[in-house]
C-alpha cells in the first residue's frame, strides 16, 4: 500500500532515522459503547474496539499509520500539533490538505517525528465531518531519549465531553433556523480515563462496567495506583468537542512542566484549566503515608453552555474510591477520581474549590530559549457570531464565514503556478504568507464566550494579551512589548470574551495550514481561515502521492486550479459562499413600506376627522369604494401567484 510514497518520505528523514513505528488502524463503527454507564450508542472505533488505542512513539522513529476506512463516509486522521515539514498533505484536515479517505479505501499517514524536533504530549483525532465527536480520538505521546524533568513514572489523563446523540443528529439541530441564537449542543456527561505505555488502564477490580467498553476504566470504574514518595508525571489532555475542564487533586501539589509539547520550567499551581485540545504535564509527588486516598477532580466549565440541563447540575456528587480512581458526579459535568495508596483506606474528598481560574500561560518559561523576533506582517482576525440572512447562526472571522473549498488548498497551491501567490485564488478566508515572514496573528474575540484557537503545522509565541481589545486603558489593553527574551510557545490558545491574543509565528513550513476554533461546533459554522505558505517554494519540493488524487476523484472533488477548480486567480464561479450577515437599518423597501403605513394612518385620521365635522359618503360612493378595493386586492393576488409559479 503506497510503498513508493512511504519509502520516499522516510528517506527524507535523513541519517537520523532509527526505525519506523507502524500502526494499522481499521476505522469502524462500534455498537453499544457506554463509557459513562448511562446510555448505549455506537461510536467510531479502531480495529473493532473503542476507544481508539493510545499512541506512544520514540522521537528517533518515524510514525506510519496505515488507515483503512470501513465507515460509510469519508474520514481523515489529524495528528494534532505535528509539523509535517513541507508535507502538509499528511496533516489530515479535510478540504484543506486532502479530500478524505473514501469508504472502503486506504491511506498511509507518514508522521516524520524523528526529523521534526518535537516531543511531548499530543493527540490524534478525525478532522472530517465532526467524527471526533463520535469518538475517533486518542492520545499521542512522543518520548525523547532523555526527558528534561526527572520523575519515577508517568500516566496520561484523558478528559473529554461525551454526547449520547451522534454528531450528525446534533449538527442538524445546531445549524437550524429553529436555533437562531446558535446555542451549542450541551454534552450529556464528562469522561476521564487513563493510559500508560500505549495501553489504557483497565477498570478497578470488583466493578462491572458496560461489556463493550469493559477493557477500559472510565469514571467511577477507573483507577490510578500511587506509591508513597514517588514522583509522577501526569500528561493531561482535553479531547472534548466543546467543554473546557478544570483539574485538581485534593491533598497534593502540582507543578506544570509542559505546555502543548513545550517543556517549561517548573511552575507550582493548584488548579489546571484546559480548553479544548490543550495539553499540560504536571509533576505530582505522592504523599508519604497510606492512611487515606485522595480525590482527583475534573469539572467541565459550564460557562459556555447556554443552558445547564438538570442532568448536568454540578452540585450533586457521590464519592467513590479509586486507586487514583474515579468517581462520577450524578450530574455528569464533574468527574472525580482518586489517588489510592491503600485499597483499605477511605477516600478524602475536599469538594469544590472556592473559585476557578485560568492558567496564566504567558508567565510560563520554556526550557529551550527562543527569543522573540520582530514581526514583518500583521493579520487581524475579529471573531463574531450572528444570525445570518438564511436564518441560521454562523461564526465569522472579519465578518466572513468559512466554507470548504471545492479543491483542497494544498492542491491549489501546487497547481496554480505563479497564480498560487494570489490570496483570492483560495477563497475569501485565505491568506498567502511569504517564506520566513514573521507574522503577528491578532485574534480579537468579539463573541460572548471563550474560544480555543489552533494553528496547524506550527507553534506560535504568545507575545501579547489584552483583557479588552477595544479599550484605550493600558491596564486592559497594554502595548505589545518587543524584544521578549523567551515567550511561551504552544499550538492552542484560549481567548476569553473581549480579550485578544497576539500569536507570533515564523512562516517556515511551506504548505497549506488551517487556523480554527477547536470547539467542533464553531468550526462547523465557519470559524476558520487558511494560511497558504510559500507557494512557489512548495511547488519546488515534494508532491502528494497519486492515491490522494484518486481519493479526490472518487469523491467528486477536483485536484487542480483555484478553490473553485478553475485555472484562475480571480474567477471563483461555483464556489460556495455565505450565508451572509443580515443587512440591518432602513433599506429602500422598508422606507417604502413605512411611508405607506404613515400615509394610510394619516388618511385614516383625516377620514375620522372629516366624519367628526359632519362629512358623509352616499351609499353609491361607499359601494364604489368597496368594489375598487376588492379589485385592487384581486390584482395583487394574481401578481403574487404569477411570480410564485415562475421557473
mmCIF file of N, CA and C in Angstrom, residues 29 39 41-42 129-135 137 161-179 182-189 241-242 309 393 520-522 524-525:
data_model
loop_
_atom_site.group_PDB
_atom_site.id
_atom_site.type_symbol
_atom_site.label_atom_id
_atom_site.label_comp_id
_atom_site.label_asym_id
_atom_site.label_seq_id
_atom_site.Cartn_x
_atom_site.Cartn_y
_atom_site.Cartn_z
ATOM 1 N N UNK A 29 -17.515 1.524 12.868
ATOM 2 C CA UNK A 29 -18.485 1.815 13.919
ATOM 3 C C UNK A 29 -18.484 0.665 14.911
ATOM 4 N N UNK A 39 -25.786 5.379 28.869
ATOM 5 C CA UNK A 39 -26.511 5.262 27.611
ATOM 6 C C UNK A 39 -25.642 4.519 26.601
ATOM 7 N N UNK A 41 -24.619 3.695 22.793
ATOM 8 C CA UNK A 41 -24.660 4.303 21.466
ATOM 9 C C UNK A 41 -23.518 3.724 20.641
ATOM 10 N N UNK A 42 -23.562 3.916 19.340
ATOM 11 C CA UNK A 42 -22.424 3.490 18.541
ATOM 12 C C UNK A 42 -21.402 4.623 18.489
ATOM 13 N N UNK A 129 -15.992 15.878 9.102
ATOM 14 C CA UNK A 129 -17.415 15.703 9.432
ATOM 15 C C UNK A 129 -17.672 15.491 10.920
ATOM 16 N N UNK A 130 -16.883 16.123 11.759
ATOM 17 C CA UNK A 130 -17.119 16.040 13.197
ATOM 18 C C UNK A 130 -16.964 14.661 13.786
ATOM 19 N N UNK A 131 -16.168 13.787 13.159
ATOM 20 C CA UNK A 131 -16.106 12.398 13.603
ATOM 21 C C UNK A 131 -15.424 12.212 14.951
ATOM 22 N N UNK A 132 -14.637 13.195 15.380
ATOM 23 C CA UNK A 132 -14.048 13.000 16.704
ATOM 24 C C UNK A 132 -15.077 13.205 17.805
ATOM 25 N N UNK A 133 -16.196 13.908 17.486
ATOM 26 C CA UNK A 133 -17.308 13.977 18.439
ATOM 27 C C UNK A 133 -17.876 12.587 18.669
ATOM 28 N N UNK A 134 -17.835 11.758 17.629
ATOM 29 C CA UNK A 134 -18.345 10.392 17.708
ATOM 30 C C UNK A 134 -17.297 9.394 18.176
ATOM 31 N N UNK A 135 -16.147 9.888 18.662
ATOM 32 C CA UNK A 135 -15.217 9.003 19.347
ATOM 33 C C UNK A 135 -13.891 8.738 18.701
ATOM 34 N N UNK A 137 -10.688 9.589 18.472
ATOM 35 C CA UNK A 137 -9.708 10.446 19.137
ATOM 36 C C UNK A 137 -8.903 9.606 20.114
ATOM 37 N N UNK A 161 -15.629 15.517 26.776
ATOM 38 C CA UNK A 161 -17.081 15.525 26.920
ATOM 39 C C UNK A 161 -17.649 14.373 26.094
ATOM 40 N N UNK A 162 -18.902 14.020 26.383
ATOM 41 C CA UNK A 162 -19.500 12.845 25.740
ATOM 42 C C UNK A 162 -20.971 13.123 25.451
ATOM 43 N N UNK A 163 -21.357 12.803 24.215
ATOM 44 C CA UNK A 163 -22.735 13.006 23.769
ATOM 45 C C UNK A 163 -23.409 11.655 23.556
ATOM 46 N N UNK A 164 -24.680 11.585 23.894
ATOM 47 C CA UNK A 164 -25.441 10.360 23.670
ATOM 48 C C UNK A 164 -26.009 10.303 22.256
ATOM 49 N N UNK A 165 -26.177 11.460 21.607
ATOM 50 C CA UNK A 165 -26.605 11.502 20.210
ATOM 51 C C UNK A 165 -25.387 11.621 19.310
ATOM 52 N N UNK A 166 -25.522 11.129 18.095
ATOM 53 C CA UNK A 166 -24.426 11.218 17.142
ATOM 54 C C UNK A 166 -24.273 12.644 16.612
ATOM 55 N N UNK A 167 -23.074 12.916 16.133
ATOM 56 C CA UNK A 167 -22.746 14.255 15.650
ATOM 57 C C UNK A 167 -23.714 14.723 14.570
ATOM 58 N N UNK A 168 -24.058 13.852 13.622
ATOM 59 C CA UNK A 168 -24.919 14.264 12.516
ATOM 60 C C UNK A 168 -26.277 14.741 13.018
ATOM 61 N N UNK A 169 -26.808 14.088 14.042
ATOM 62 C CA UNK A 169 -28.097 14.482 14.614
ATOM 63 C C UNK A 169 -27.972 15.833 15.302
ATOM 64 N N UNK A 170 -26.917 15.987 16.089
ATOM 65 C CA UNK A 170 -26.713 17.232 16.829
ATOM 66 C C UNK A 170 -26.467 18.408 15.889
ATOM 67 N N UNK A 171 -25.743 18.161 14.789
ATOM 68 C CA UNK A 171 -25.418 19.242 13.871
ATOM 69 C C UNK A 171 -26.680 19.781 13.190
ATOM 70 N N UNK A 172 -27.597 18.895 12.840
ATOM 71 C CA UNK A 172 -28.846 19.344 12.229
ATOM 72 C C UNK A 172 -29.648 20.214 13.191
ATOM 73 N N UNK A 173 -29.591 19.883 14.464
ATOM 74 C CA UNK A 173 -30.296 20.697 15.452
ATOM 75 C C UNK A 173 -29.592 22.033 15.666
ATOM 76 N N UNK A 174 -28.269 22.024 15.563
ATOM 77 C CA UNK A 174 -27.474 23.225 15.833
ATOM 78 C C UNK A 174 -27.589 24.240 14.695
ATOM 79 N N UNK A 175 -27.329 23.798 13.459
ATOM 80 C CA UNK A 175 -27.436 24.705 12.313
ATOM 81 C C UNK A 175 -28.863 24.608 11.798
ATOM 82 N N UNK A 176 -29.709 25.428 12.349
ATOM 83 C CA UNK A 176 -31.141 25.299 12.111
ATOM 84 C C UNK A 176 -31.805 26.645 12.370
ATOM 85 N N UNK A 177 -32.782 26.979 11.548
ATOM 86 C CA UNK A 177 -33.472 28.250 11.769
ATOM 87 C C UNK A 177 -34.241 28.257 13.077
ATOM 88 N N UNK A 178 -34.477 27.062 13.646
ATOM 89 C CA UNK A 178 -35.120 26.988 14.958
ATOM 90 C C UNK A 178 -34.141 27.295 16.082
ATOM 91 N N UNK A 179 -32.849 27.491 15.730
ATOM 92 C CA UNK A 179 -31.815 27.816 16.712
ATOM 93 C C UNK A 179 -31.079 29.079 16.275
ATOM 94 N N UNK A 182 -27.866 30.220 18.054
ATOM 95 C CA UNK A 182 -26.653 29.416 17.959
ATOM 96 C C UNK A 182 -26.275 28.709 19.238
ATOM 97 N N UNK A 183 -27.257 28.265 20.025
ATOM 98 C CA UNK A 183 -26.949 27.515 21.248
ATOM 99 C C UNK A 183 -26.325 26.171 20.876
ATOM 100 N N UNK A 184 -25.106 25.924 21.359
ATOM 101 C CA UNK A 184 -24.385 24.705 21.017
ATOM 102 C C UNK A 184 -24.982 23.497 21.744
ATOM 103 N N UNK A 185 -24.865 22.307 21.152
ATOM 104 C CA UNK A 185 -25.275 21.092 21.862
ATOM 105 C C UNK A 185 -24.475 20.918 23.156
ATOM 106 N N UNK A 186 -25.183 20.701 24.244
ATOM 107 C CA UNK A 186 -24.539 20.538 25.546
ATOM 108 C C UNK A 186 -24.234 19.056 25.766
ATOM 109 N N UNK A 187 -23.024 18.712 26.197
ATOM 110 C CA UNK A 187 -22.698 17.305 26.397
ATOM 111 C C UNK A 187 -23.589 16.651 27.447
ATOM 112 N N UNK A 188 -23.733 15.332 27.307
ATOM 113 C CA UNK A 188 -24.534 14.583 28.272
ATOM 114 C C UNK A 188 -23.729 14.186 29.502
ATOM 115 N N UNK A 189 -22.413 14.133 29.378
ATOM 116 C CA UNK A 189 -21.588 13.766 30.534
ATOM 117 C C UNK A 189 -20.134 14.091 30.242
ATOM 118 N N UNK A 241 -15.210 18.046 22.402
ATOM 119 C CA UNK A 241 -15.733 18.783 21.260
ATOM 120 C C UNK A 241 -16.126 20.200 21.654
ATOM 121 N N UNK A 242 -16.441 20.411 22.932
ATOM 122 C CA UNK A 242 -17.000 21.694 23.372
ATOM 123 C C UNK A 242 -16.467 22.147 24.730
ATOM 124 N N UNK A 309 -28.592 21.534 31.667
ATOM 125 C CA UNK A 309 -29.708 20.639 31.964
ATOM 126 C C UNK A 309 -29.629 20.088 33.382
ATOM 127 N N UNK A 393 -27.475 30.605 12.613
ATOM 128 C CA UNK A 393 -26.420 31.319 13.316
ATOM 129 C C UNK A 393 -25.068 30.801 12.854
ATOM 130 N N UNK A 520 -15.702 22.066 18.157
ATOM 131 C CA UNK A 520 -16.119 21.475 16.887
ATOM 132 C C UNK A 520 -17.336 22.170 16.298
ATOM 133 N N UNK A 521 -18.272 22.562 17.146
ATOM 134 C CA UNK A 521 -19.485 23.213 16.652
ATOM 135 C C UNK A 521 -19.174 24.555 15.990
ATOM 136 N N UNK A 522 -18.151 25.238 16.489
ATOM 137 C CA UNK A 522 -17.797 26.535 15.913
ATOM 138 C C UNK A 522 -17.035 26.377 14.596
ATOM 139 N N UNK A 524 -17.695 23.966 12.569
ATOM 140 C CA UNK A 524 -18.754 23.572 11.639
ATOM 141 C C UNK A 524 -19.518 24.781 11.095
ATOM 142 N N UNK A 525 -19.572 25.864 11.864
ATOM 143 C CA UNK A 525 -20.292 27.059 11.385
ATOM 144 C C UNK A 525 -19.337 28.145 10.905
#
